[in-house]
Short mmCIF file of C-alpha atoms in Angstrom, two decimals:
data_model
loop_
_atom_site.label_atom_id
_atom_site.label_comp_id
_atom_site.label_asym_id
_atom_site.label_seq_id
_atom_site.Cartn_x
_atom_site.Cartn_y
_atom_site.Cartn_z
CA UNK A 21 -27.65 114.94 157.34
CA UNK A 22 -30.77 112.64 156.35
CA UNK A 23 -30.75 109.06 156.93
CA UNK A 24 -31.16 108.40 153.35
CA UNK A 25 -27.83 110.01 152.60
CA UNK A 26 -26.49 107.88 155.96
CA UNK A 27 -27.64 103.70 154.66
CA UNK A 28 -27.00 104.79 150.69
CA UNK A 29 -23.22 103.80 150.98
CA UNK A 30 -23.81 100.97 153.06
CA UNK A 31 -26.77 99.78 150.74
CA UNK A 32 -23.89 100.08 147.98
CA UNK A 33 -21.51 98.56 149.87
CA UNK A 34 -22.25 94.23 149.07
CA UNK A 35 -22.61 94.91 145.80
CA UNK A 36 -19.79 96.94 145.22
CA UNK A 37 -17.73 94.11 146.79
CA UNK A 38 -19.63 91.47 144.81
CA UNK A 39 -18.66 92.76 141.66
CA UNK A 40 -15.20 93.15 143.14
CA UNK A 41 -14.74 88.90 143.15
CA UNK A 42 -16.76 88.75 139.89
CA UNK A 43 -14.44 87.04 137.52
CA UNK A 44 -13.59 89.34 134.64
CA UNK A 45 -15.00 88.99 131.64
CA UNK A 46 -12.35 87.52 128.50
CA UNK A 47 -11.11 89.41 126.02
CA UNK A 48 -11.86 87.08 123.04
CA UNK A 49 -15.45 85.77 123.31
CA UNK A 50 -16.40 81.70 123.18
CA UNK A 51 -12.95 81.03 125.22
CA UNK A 52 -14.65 78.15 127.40
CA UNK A 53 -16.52 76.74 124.71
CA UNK A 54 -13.90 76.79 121.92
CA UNK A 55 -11.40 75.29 124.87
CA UNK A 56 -13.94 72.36 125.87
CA UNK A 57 -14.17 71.57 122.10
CA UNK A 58 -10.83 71.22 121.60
CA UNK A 59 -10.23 69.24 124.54
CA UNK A 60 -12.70 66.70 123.15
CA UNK A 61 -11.36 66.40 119.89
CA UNK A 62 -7.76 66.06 121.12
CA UNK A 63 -8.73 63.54 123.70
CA UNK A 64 -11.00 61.25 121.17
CA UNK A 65 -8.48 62.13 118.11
CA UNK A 66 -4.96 61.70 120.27
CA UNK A 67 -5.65 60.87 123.77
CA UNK A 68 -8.19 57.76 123.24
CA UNK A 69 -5.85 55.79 120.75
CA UNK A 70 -2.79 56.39 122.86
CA UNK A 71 -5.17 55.25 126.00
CA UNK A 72 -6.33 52.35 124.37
CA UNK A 73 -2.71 50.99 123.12
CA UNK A 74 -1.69 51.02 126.90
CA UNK A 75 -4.33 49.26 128.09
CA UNK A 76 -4.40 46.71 125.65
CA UNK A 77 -0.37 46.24 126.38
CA UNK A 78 -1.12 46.27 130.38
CA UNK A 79 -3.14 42.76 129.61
CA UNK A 80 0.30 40.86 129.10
CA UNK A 81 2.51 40.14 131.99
CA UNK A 82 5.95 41.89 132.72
CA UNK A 83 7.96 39.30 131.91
CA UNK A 84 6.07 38.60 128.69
CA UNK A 85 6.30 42.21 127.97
CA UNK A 86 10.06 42.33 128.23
CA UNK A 87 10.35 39.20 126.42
CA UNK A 88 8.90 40.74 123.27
CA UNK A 89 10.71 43.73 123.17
CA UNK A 90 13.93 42.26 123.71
CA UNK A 91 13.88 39.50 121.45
CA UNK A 92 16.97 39.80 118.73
CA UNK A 93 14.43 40.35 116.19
CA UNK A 94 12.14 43.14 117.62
CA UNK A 95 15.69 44.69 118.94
CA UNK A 96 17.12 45.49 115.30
CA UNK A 97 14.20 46.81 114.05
CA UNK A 98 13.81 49.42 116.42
CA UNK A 99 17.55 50.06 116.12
CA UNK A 100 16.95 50.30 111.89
CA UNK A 101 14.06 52.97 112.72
CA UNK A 102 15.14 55.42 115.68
CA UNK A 103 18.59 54.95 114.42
CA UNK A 104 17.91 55.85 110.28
CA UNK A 105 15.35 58.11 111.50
CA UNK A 106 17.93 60.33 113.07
CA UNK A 107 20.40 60.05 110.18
CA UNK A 108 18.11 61.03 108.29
CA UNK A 109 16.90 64.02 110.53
CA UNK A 110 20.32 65.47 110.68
CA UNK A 111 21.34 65.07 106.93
CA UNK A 112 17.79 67.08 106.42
CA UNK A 113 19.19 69.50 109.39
CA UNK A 114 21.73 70.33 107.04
CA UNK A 115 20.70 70.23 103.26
CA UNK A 116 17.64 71.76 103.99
CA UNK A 117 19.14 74.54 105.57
CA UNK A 118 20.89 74.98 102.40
CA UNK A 119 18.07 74.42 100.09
CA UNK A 120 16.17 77.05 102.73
CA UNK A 121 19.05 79.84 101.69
CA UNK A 122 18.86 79.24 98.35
CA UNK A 123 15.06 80.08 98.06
CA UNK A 124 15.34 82.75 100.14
CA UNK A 125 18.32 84.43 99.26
CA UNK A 126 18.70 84.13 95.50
CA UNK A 127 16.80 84.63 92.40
CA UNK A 128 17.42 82.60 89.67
CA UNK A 129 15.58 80.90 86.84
CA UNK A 130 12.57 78.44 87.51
CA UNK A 131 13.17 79.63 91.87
CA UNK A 132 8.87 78.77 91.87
CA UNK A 133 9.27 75.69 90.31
CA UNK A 134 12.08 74.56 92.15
CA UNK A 135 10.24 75.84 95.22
CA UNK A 136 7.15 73.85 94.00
CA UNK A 137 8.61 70.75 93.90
CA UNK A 138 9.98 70.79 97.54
CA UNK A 139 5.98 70.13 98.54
CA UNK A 140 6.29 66.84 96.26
CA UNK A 141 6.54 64.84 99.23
CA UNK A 142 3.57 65.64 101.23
CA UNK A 143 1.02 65.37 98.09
CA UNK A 144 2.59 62.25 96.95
CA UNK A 145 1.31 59.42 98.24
CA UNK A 146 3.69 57.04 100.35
CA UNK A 147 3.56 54.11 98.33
CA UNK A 148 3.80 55.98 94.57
CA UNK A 149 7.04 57.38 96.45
CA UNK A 150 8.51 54.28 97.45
CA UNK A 151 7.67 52.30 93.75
CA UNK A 152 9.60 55.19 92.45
CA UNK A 153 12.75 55.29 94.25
CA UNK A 154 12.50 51.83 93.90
CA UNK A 155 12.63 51.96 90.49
CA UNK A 156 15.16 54.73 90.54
CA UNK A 157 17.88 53.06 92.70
CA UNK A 158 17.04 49.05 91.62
CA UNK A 159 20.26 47.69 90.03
CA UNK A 160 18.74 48.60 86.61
CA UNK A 161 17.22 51.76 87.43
CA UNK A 162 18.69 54.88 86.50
CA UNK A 163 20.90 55.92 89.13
CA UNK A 164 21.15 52.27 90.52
CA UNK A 165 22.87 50.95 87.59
CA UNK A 166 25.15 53.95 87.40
CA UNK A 167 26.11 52.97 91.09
CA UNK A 168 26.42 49.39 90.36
CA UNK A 169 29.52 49.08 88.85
CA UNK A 170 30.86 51.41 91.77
CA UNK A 171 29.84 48.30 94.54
CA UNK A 172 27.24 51.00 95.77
CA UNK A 173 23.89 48.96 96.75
CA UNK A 174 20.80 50.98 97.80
CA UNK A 175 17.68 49.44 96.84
CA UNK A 176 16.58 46.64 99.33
CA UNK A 177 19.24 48.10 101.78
CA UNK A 178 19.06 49.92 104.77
CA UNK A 179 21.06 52.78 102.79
CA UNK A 180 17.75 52.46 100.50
CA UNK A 181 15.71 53.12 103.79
CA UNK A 182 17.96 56.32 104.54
CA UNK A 183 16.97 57.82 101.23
CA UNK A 184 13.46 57.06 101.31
CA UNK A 185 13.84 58.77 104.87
CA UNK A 186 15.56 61.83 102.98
CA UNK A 187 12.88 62.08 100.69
CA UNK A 188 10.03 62.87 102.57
CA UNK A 189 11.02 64.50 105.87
CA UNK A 190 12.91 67.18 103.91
CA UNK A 191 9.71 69.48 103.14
CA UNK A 192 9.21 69.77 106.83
CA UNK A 193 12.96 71.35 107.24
CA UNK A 194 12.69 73.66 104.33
CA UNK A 195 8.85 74.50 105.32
CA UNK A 196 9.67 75.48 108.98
CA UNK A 197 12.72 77.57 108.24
CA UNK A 198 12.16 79.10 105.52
CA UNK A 199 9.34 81.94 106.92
CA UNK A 200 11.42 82.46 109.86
CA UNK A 201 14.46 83.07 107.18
CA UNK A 202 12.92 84.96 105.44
CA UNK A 203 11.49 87.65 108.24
CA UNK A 204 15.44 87.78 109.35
CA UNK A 205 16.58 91.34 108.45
CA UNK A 206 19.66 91.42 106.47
CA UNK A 207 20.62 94.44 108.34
CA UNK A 208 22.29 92.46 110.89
CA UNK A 209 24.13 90.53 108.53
CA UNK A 210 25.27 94.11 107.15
CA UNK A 211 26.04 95.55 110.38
CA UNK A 212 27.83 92.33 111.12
CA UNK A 213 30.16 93.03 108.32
CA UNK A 214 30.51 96.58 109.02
CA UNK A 215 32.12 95.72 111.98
CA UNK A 216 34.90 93.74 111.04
CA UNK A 217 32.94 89.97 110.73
CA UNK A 218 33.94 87.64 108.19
CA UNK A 219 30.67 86.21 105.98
CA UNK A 220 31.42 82.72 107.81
CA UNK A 221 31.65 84.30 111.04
CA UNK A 222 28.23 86.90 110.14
CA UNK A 223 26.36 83.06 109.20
CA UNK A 224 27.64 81.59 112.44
CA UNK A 225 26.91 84.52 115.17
CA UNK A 226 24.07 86.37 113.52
CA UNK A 227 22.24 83.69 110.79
CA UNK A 228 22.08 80.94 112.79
CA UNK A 229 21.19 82.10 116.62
CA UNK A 230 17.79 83.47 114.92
CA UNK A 231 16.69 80.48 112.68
CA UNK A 232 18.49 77.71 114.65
CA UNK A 233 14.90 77.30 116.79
CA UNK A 234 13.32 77.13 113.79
CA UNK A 235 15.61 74.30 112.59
CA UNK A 236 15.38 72.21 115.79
CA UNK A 237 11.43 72.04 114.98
CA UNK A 238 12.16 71.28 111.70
CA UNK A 239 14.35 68.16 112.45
CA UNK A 240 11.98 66.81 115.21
CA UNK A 241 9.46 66.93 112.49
CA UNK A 242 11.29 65.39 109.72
CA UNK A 243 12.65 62.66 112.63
CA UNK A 244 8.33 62.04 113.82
CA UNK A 245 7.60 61.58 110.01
CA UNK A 246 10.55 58.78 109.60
CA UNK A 247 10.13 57.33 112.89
CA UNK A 248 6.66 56.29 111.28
CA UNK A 249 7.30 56.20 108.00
CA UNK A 250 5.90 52.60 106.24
CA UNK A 251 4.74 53.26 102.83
CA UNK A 252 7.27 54.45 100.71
CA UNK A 253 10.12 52.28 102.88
CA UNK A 254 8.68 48.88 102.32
CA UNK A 255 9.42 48.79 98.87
CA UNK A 256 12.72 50.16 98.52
CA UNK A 257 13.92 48.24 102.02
CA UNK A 258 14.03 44.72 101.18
CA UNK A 259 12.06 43.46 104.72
CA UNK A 260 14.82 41.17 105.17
CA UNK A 261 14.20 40.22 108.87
CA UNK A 262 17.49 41.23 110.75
CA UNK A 263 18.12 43.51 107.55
CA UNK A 264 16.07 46.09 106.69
CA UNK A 265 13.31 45.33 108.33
CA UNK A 266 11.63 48.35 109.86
CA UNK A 267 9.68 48.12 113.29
CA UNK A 268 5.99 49.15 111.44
CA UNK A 269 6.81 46.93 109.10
CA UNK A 270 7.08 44.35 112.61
CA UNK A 271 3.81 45.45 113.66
CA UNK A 272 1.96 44.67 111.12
CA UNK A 273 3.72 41.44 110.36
CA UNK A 274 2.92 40.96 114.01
CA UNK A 275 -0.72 41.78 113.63
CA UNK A 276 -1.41 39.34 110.54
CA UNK A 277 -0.05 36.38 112.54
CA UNK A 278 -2.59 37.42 115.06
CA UNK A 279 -0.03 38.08 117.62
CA UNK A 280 -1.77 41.21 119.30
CA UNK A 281 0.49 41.12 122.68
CA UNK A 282 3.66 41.23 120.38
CA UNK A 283 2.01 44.48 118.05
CA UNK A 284 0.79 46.30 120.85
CA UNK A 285 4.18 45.83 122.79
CA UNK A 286 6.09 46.87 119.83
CA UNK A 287 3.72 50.17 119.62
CA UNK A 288 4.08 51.12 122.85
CA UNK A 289 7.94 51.24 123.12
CA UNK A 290 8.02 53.13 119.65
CA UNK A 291 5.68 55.97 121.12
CA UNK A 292 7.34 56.11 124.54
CA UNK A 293 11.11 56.33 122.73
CA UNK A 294 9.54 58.50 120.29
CA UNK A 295 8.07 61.18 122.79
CA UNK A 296 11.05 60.94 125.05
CA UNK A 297 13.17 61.93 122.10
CA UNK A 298 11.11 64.92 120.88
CA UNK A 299 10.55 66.08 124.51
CA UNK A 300 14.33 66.05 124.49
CA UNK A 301 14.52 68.38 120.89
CA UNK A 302 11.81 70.67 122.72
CA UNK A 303 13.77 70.59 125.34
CA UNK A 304 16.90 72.01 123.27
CA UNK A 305 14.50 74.18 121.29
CA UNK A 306 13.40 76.15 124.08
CA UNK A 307 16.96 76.55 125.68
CA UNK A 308 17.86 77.57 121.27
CA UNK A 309 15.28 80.07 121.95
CA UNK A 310 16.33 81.09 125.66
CA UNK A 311 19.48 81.82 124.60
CA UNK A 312 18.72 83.71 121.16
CA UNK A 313 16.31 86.48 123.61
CA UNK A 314 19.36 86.83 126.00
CA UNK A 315 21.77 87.50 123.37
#
């Protein structure tokens, strides 16, 4: 044998192991530079504000801090906004699931128009929204003065903060079910039945296992939109100051007496309670959608 044919494979043998620890090329092309632009625009978009309210809130003392947020005040306002917030998540939850079925499930005359006018919310703006259900529910509007002689108060009430609530977090319900609704194969339902299942019983072990992810995302959207919500509250609430007095409403109250250590403190407890409650929904969403794959 020549020595050529003897040093070939070891000539062969560094780069052969070279290309060995050579990181493989990606599938879809532009993966680090697509990933380092959106990393930018997330942190100067999302990340920089958030940064900037915690430092500016780390330049009051502890006791200052807890002074603020405690105060009887700043207390009930948060309570009128998480707590409405959620009422008004769950009655979504629920009436948009129904509205959701409807559009999916039926025909009937005027179904696009009807569906049109679910989107009403997110093109209107906030404050044409709250001037009308002002006007709507005012003791001499149309529905409130058919209410009125019934006792039944919602304009410059916190009930009149629940419905402005109502009003624009139900598109996201009906907007994140409905696709997953209406990929569901009514098969299952049919099989369901074949075997013996009730229609109630077919909703409750087949229907809502598949969409109920769907209607957890829904409600932590509808809850993030409400949570803060200003425009179209402020005229229907009242801003009676142990009331219906919602905590944006605080802030910026807060920020036109030039009180920045009171705004900023405000802020910051109303994005930690408000992350803490949708990592808790995610939470639930994933173990929704856990427990769908298993069964």
């Amino acid at each position: 044998m020549s020595r050529s044919a003897i040093t070939a494979p070891a000539a062969a043998g560094p780069t052969a192991t070279g290309r060995r620890f050579r990181r493989p090329r990606s599938v879809l092309p532009g993966f680090g530079i697509t990933m380092g632009l959106t990393l930018t625009w997330l942190g100067l978009i999302v990340l920089l504000p958030l940064s900037a309210l915690f430092i500016k809130t780390s330049e009051i003392s502890l006791e200052r801090f807890i002074a603020i947020v405690t105060s009887t005040r700043t207390l009930h306002a948060l309570q009128i906004s998480f707590g409405l917030s959620l009422a008004a998540a769950a009655i979504n939850l629920v009436f948009g699931a129904i509205v959701v079925w409807v559009l999916v499930r039926y025909d009937f005359p005027f179904k696009k128009g009807v569906d049109a006018l679910i989107d009403i919310p997110f093109a209107l703006p906030t404050a044409v929204a709250g001037i009308a259900l002002t006007a709507l529910y005012a003791p001499n509007g149309w529905i409130g003065a058919l209410l009125a002689p019934l006792g039944i108060e919602v304009a410059f009430t916190p009930f009149g903060i629940l419905v402005a609530l109502i009003f624009i977090g139900l598109p996201f319900v009906v907007r994140t079910v409905e696709p997953v609704l209406a990929d569901l194969d009514q098969e299952l339902e049919e099989a369901a039945a074949s075997l013996g299942a009730t229609r109630p019983q077919a909703l409750w072990r087949v229907v809502l296992p598949s969409i109920w992810p769907a209607l957890l995302t829904g409600f932590a959207l509808a809850f993030a939109r409400a949570v803060g919500e200003y425009g179209s509250v402020i005229f229907i609430a009242g801003n009676l100051p142990g009331v219906s007095e919602i905590a944006p409403l605080l802030i910026v109250i807060r920020l036109e007496e030039f009180r920045y250590a009171d705004a900023t403190a405000i802020a910051c407890v109303m994005l930690v309670a408000a992350f803490a409650l949708l990592f808790v929904i995610n939470r639930l969403q994933r173990w929704a959608e856990t427990r769908g794959a298993k069964a």
